[in-house]
Amino acid sequence: VQLQASGGGLVQAGGSLRLSCAASGRTFSTYSVAWFRRAPGKEREFVAAISWAGSRTYYADSVKGRFTISRDNAKNTVYLQMNSLKPEDTAVYYCAATLRNLKPDLTYDYWGQGTLVTVSS
């Protein structure tokens, strides 16, 4: 599967953005999908993940209550709605996928290119 992330941009603190991860392939609905991010000078970190049917989700503590991951398998797309953005959310955001069933600390096999989110104070 090939993944294409989009939707990043510049936003003021407190604002919102919605990221999209579009996938190629007819079997996208069988993949667990996650969002990760890498802030300048920091290691990549997990943000959120969703099971193949969308029935289960996981979030990093730092984004709980502010970010929502969802998917539309008919459109082969996973979304990350980001609300109440903070300057510390500034990072390159990546989507990733795997055929493994969703669980914490899952290893992802397919990665898209990143999309930059910049939150100004």
PDB file of N, CA, C and O in Angstrom, residues 51-86:
ATOM      1  N   SER A  51      -8.113   1.082  14.223  1.00  0.00           N
ATOM      2  CA  SER A  51      -8.196  -0.277  13.706  1.00  0.00           C
ATOM      3  C   SER A  51      -8.798  -0.269  12.303  1.00  0.00           C
ATOM      4  O   SER A  51      -9.333   0.733  11.840  1.00  0.00           O
ATOM      5  N   TRP A  52      -8.761  -1.427  11.658  1.00  0.00           N
ATOM      6  CA  TRP A  52      -9.178  -1.495  10.266  1.00  0.00           C
ATOM      7  C   TRP A  52     -10.636  -1.094  10.093  1.00  0.00           C
ATOM      8  O   TRP A  52     -11.012  -0.493   9.087  1.00  0.00           O
ATOM      9  N   ALA A  53     -11.486  -1.422  11.072  1.00  0.00           N
ATOM     10  CA  ALA A  53     -12.913  -1.095  10.962  1.00  0.00           C
ATOM     11  C   ALA A  53     -13.244   0.250  11.598  1.00  0.00           C
ATOM     12  O   ALA A  53     -14.389   0.709  11.501  1.00  0.00           O
ATOM     13  N   GLY A  54     -12.274   0.837  12.254  1.00  0.00           N
ATOM     14  CA  GLY A  54     -12.518   2.112  12.925  1.00  0.00           C
ATOM     15  C   GLY A  54     -13.158   1.972  14.288  1.00  0.00           C
ATOM     16  O   GLY A  54     -13.519   2.968  14.908  1.00  0.00           O
ATOM     17  N   SER A  55     -13.268   0.740  14.772  1.00  0.00           N
ATOM     18  CA  SER A  55     -13.962   0.513  16.040  1.00  0.00           C
ATOM     19  C   SER A  55     -13.072   0.745  17.258  1.00  0.00           C
ATOM     20  O   SER A  55     -13.576   0.908  18.374  1.00  0.00           O
ATOM     21  N   ARG A  56     -11.773   0.723  17.062  1.00  0.00           N
ATOM     22  CA  ARG A  56     -10.839   0.955  18.171  1.00  0.00           C
ATOM     23  C   ARG A  56      -9.838   2.024  17.795  1.00  0.00           C
ATOM     24  O   ARG A  56      -9.375   2.085  16.657  1.00  0.00           O
ATOM     25  N   THR A  57      -9.528   2.858  18.777  1.00  0.00           N
ATOM     26  CA  THR A  57      -8.552   3.912  18.573  1.00  0.00           C
ATOM     27  C   THR A  57      -7.641   4.020  19.787  1.00  0.00           C
ATOM     28  O   THR A  57      -8.028   3.656  20.911  1.00  0.00           O
ATOM     29  N   TYR A  58      -6.439   4.497  19.562  1.00  0.00           N
ATOM     30  CA  TYR A  58      -5.495   4.802  20.633  1.00  0.00           C
ATOM     31  C   TYR A  58      -4.971   6.214  20.408  1.00  0.00           C
ATOM     32  O   TYR A  58      -4.801   6.631  19.265  1.00  0.00           O
ATOM     33  N   TYR A  59      -4.657   6.894  21.499  1.00  0.00           N
ATOM     34  CA  TYR A  59      -4.104   8.237  21.416  1.00  0.00           C
ATOM     35  C   TYR A  59      -2.948   8.386  22.391  1.00  0.00           C
ATOM     36  O   TYR A  59      -2.948   7.803  23.464  1.00  0.00           O
ATOM     37  N   ALA A  60      -1.992   9.216  22.002  1.00  0.00           N
ATOM     38  CA  ALA A  60      -0.966   9.633  22.941  1.00  0.00           C
ATOM     39  C   ALA A  60      -1.609  10.541  23.984  1.00  0.00           C
ATOM     40  O   ALA A  60      -2.549  11.291  23.676  1.00  0.00           O
ATOM     41  N   ASP A  61      -1.105  10.483  25.196  1.00  0.00           N
ATOM     42  CA  ASP A  61      -1.682  11.304  26.263  1.00  0.00           C
ATOM     43  C   ASP A  61      -1.641  12.789  25.909  1.00  0.00           C
ATOM     44  O   ASP A  61      -2.534  13.552  26.289  1.00  0.00           O
ATOM     45  N   SER A  62      -0.629  13.180  25.177  1.00  0.00           N
ATOM     46  CA  SER A  62      -0.446  14.606  24.870  1.00  0.00           C
ATOM     47  C   SER A  62      -1.513  15.159  23.929  1.00  0.00           C
ATOM     48  O   SER A  62      -1.665  16.379  23.828  1.00  0.00           O
ATOM     49  N   VAL A  63      -2.254  14.274  23.243  1.00  0.00           N
ATOM     50  CA  VAL A  63      -3.252  14.758  22.285  1.00  0.00           C
ATOM     51  C   VAL A  63      -4.671  14.322  22.638  1.00  0.00           C
ATOM     52  O   VAL A  63      -5.623  14.732  21.961  1.00  0.00           O
ATOM     53  N   LYS A  64      -4.830  13.524  23.673  1.00  0.00           N
ATOM     54  CA  LYS A  64      -6.161  13.054  24.060  1.00  0.00           C
ATOM     55  C   LYS A  64      -7.079  14.235  24.345  1.00  0.00           C
ATOM     56  O   LYS A  64      -6.690  15.177  25.022  1.00  0.00           O
ATOM     57  N   GLY A  65      -8.292  14.145  23.808  1.00  0.00           N
ATOM     58  CA  GLY A  65      -9.261  15.206  24.006  1.00  0.00           C
ATOM     59  C   GLY A  65      -9.140  16.342  23.015  1.00  0.00           C
ATOM     60  O   GLY A  65     -10.028  17.199  22.941  1.00  0.00           O
ATOM     61  N   ARG A  66      -8.049  16.374  22.254  1.00  0.00           N
ATOM     62  CA  ARG A  66      -7.850  17.448  21.270  1.00  0.00           C
ATOM     63  C   ARG A  66      -7.837  16.904  19.845  1.00  0.00           C
ATOM     64  O   ARG A  66      -8.294  17.583  18.932  1.00  0.00           O
ATOM     65  N   PHE A  67      -7.289  15.719  19.664  1.00  0.00           N
ATOM     66  CA  PHE A  67      -7.171  15.120  18.330  1.00  0.00           C
ATOM     67  C   PHE A  67      -8.152  13.957  18.210  1.00  0.00           C
ATOM     68  O   PHE A  67      -8.408  13.241  19.180  1.00  0.00           O
ATOM     69  N   THR A  68      -8.656  13.764  16.998  1.00  0.00           N
ATOM     70  CA  THR A  68      -9.543  12.635  16.720  1.00  0.00           C
ATOM     71  C   THR A  68      -9.116  11.965  15.425  1.00  0.00           C
ATOM     72  O   THR A  68      -9.005  12.631  14.387  1.00  0.00           O
ATOM     73  N   ILE A  69      -8.883  10.658  15.499  1.00  0.00           N
ATOM     74  CA  ILE A  69      -8.551   9.891  14.299  1.00  0.00           C
ATOM     75  C   ILE A  69      -9.808   9.185  13.821  1.00  0.00           C
ATOM     76  O   ILE A  69     -10.607   8.684  14.618  1.00  0.00           O
ATOM     77  N   SER A  70      -9.989   9.160  12.516  1.00  0.00           N
ATOM     78  CA  SER A  70     -11.154   8.501  11.930  1.00  0.00           C
ATOM     79  C   SER A  70     -10.762   7.983  10.553  1.00  0.00           C
ATOM     80  O   SER A  70      -9.687   8.304  10.041  1.00  0.00           O
ATOM     81  N   ARG A  71     -11.641   7.194   9.967  1.00  0.00           N
ATOM     82  CA  ARG A  71     -11.332   6.677   8.632  1.00  0.00           C
ATOM     83  C   ARG A  71     -12.603   6.514   7.825  1.00  0.00           C
ATOM     84  O   ARG A  71     -13.694   6.287   8.377  1.00  0.00           O
ATOM     85  N   ASP A  72     -12.438   6.608   6.520  1.00  0.00           N
ATOM     86  CA  ASP A  72     -13.494   6.350   5.561  1.00  0.00           C
ATOM     87  C   ASP A  72     -12.943   5.327   4.578  1.00  0.00           C
ATOM     88  O   ASP A  72     -12.214   5.686   3.639  1.00  0.00           O
ATOM     89  N   ASN A  73     -13.244   4.074   4.807  1.00  0.00           N
ATOM     90  CA  ASN A  73     -12.669   3.022   3.969  1.00  0.00           C
ATOM     91  C   ASN A  73     -13.179   3.084   2.529  1.00  0.00           C
ATOM     92  O   ASN A  73     -12.484   2.631   1.619  1.00  0.00           O
ATOM     93  N   ALA A  74     -14.346   3.644   2.341  1.00  0.00           N
ATOM     94  CA  ALA A  74     -14.854   3.786   0.973  1.00  0.00           C
ATOM     95  C   ALA A  74     -13.990   4.759   0.177  1.00  0.00           C
ATOM     96  O   ALA A  74     -13.916   4.674  -1.050  1.00  0.00           O
ATOM     97  N   LYS A  75     -13.355   5.688   0.882  1.00  0.00           N
ATOM     98  CA  LYS A  75     -12.482   6.667   0.234  1.00  0.00           C
ATOM     99  C   LYS A  75     -11.009   6.348   0.428  1.00  0.00           C
ATOM    100  O   LYS A  75     -10.148   7.145   0.049  1.00  0.00           O
ATOM    101  N   ASN A  76     -10.713   5.194   1.058  1.00  0.00           N
ATOM    102  CA  ASN A  76      -9.316   4.823   1.303  1.00  0.00           C
ATOM    103  C   ASN A  76      -8.552   5.940   2.014  1.00  0.00           C
ATOM    104  O   ASN A  76      -7.398   6.221   1.684  1.00  0.00           O
ATOM    105  N   THR A  77      -9.187   6.549   3.003  1.00  0.00           N
ATOM    106  CA  THR A  77      -8.572   7.703   3.655  1.00  0.00           C
ATOM    107  C   THR A  77      -8.754   7.633   5.169  1.00  0.00           C
ATOM    108  O   THR A  77      -9.816   7.239   5.662  1.00  0.00           O
ATOM    109  N   VAL A  78      -7.693   7.988   5.867  1.00  0.00           N
ATOM    110  CA  VAL A  78      -7.722   8.157   7.318  1.00  0.00           C
ATOM    111  C   VAL A  78      -7.478   9.628   7.618  1.00  0.00           C
ATOM    112  O   VAL A  78      -6.654  10.272   6.956  1.00  0.00           O
ATOM    113  N   TYR A  79      -8.198  10.133   8.608  1.00  0.00           N
ATOM    114  CA  TYR A  79      -8.113  11.554   8.949  1.00  0.00           C
ATOM    115  C   TYR A  79      -7.572  11.730  10.370  1.00  0.00           C
ATOM    116  O   TYR A  79      -7.720  10.866  11.224  1.00  0.00           O
ATOM    117  N   LEU A  80      -6.981  12.888  10.591  1.00  0.00           N
ATOM    118  CA  LEU A  80      -6.600  13.290  11.936  1.00  0.00           C
ATOM    119  C   LEU A  80      -7.105  14.717  12.124  1.00  0.00           C
ATOM    120  O   LEU A  80      -6.542  15.663  11.555  1.00  0.00           O
ATOM    121  N   GLN A  81      -8.183  14.851  12.868  1.00  0.00           N
ATOM    122  CA  GLN A  81      -8.722  16.159  13.196  1.00  0.00           C
ATOM    123  C   GLN A  81      -7.983  16.686  14.414  1.00  0.00           C
ATOM    124  O   GLN A  81      -7.996  16.037  15.466  1.00  0.00           O
ATOM    125  N   MET A  82      -7.356  17.828  14.270  1.00  0.00           N
ATOM    126  CA  MET A  82      -6.549  18.394  15.343  1.00  0.00           C
ATOM    127  C   MET A  82      -7.164  19.718  15.778  1.00  0.00           C
ATOM    128  O   MET A  82      -7.219  20.665  14.981  1.00  0.00           O
ATOM    129  N   ASN A  83      -7.633  19.757  17.001  1.00  0.00           N
ATOM    130  CA  ASN A  83      -8.242  20.960  17.564  1.00  0.00           C
ATOM    131  C   ASN A  83      -7.401  21.491  18.721  1.00  0.00           C
ATOM    132  O   ASN A  83      -6.550  20.781  19.258  1.00  0.00           O
ATOM    133  N   SER A  84      -7.656  22.719  19.098  1.00  0.00           N
ATOM    134  CA  SER A  84      -6.943  23.340  20.222  1.00  0.00           C
ATOM    135  C   SER A  84      -5.439  23.151  20.077  1.00  0.00           C
ATOM    136  O   SER A  84      -4.749  22.758  21.024  1.00  0.00           O
ATOM    137  N   LEU A  85      -4.943  23.436  18.912  1.00  0.00           N
ATOM    138  CA  LEU A  85      -3.524  23.215  18.637  1.00  0.00           C
ATOM    139  C   LEU A  85      -2.637  24.099  19.486  1.00  0.00           C
ATOM    140  O   LEU A  85      -2.987  25.250  19.800  1.00  0.00           O
ATOM    141  N   LYS A  86      -1.489  23.540  19.843  1.00  0.00           N
ATOM    142  CA  LYS A  86      -0.506  24.228  20.678  1.00  0.00           C
ATOM    143  C   LYS A  86       0.809  24.332  19.914  1.00  0.00           C
ATOM    144  O   LYS A  86       1.084  23.505  19.036  1.00  0.00           O
TER     145      LYS A  86
END
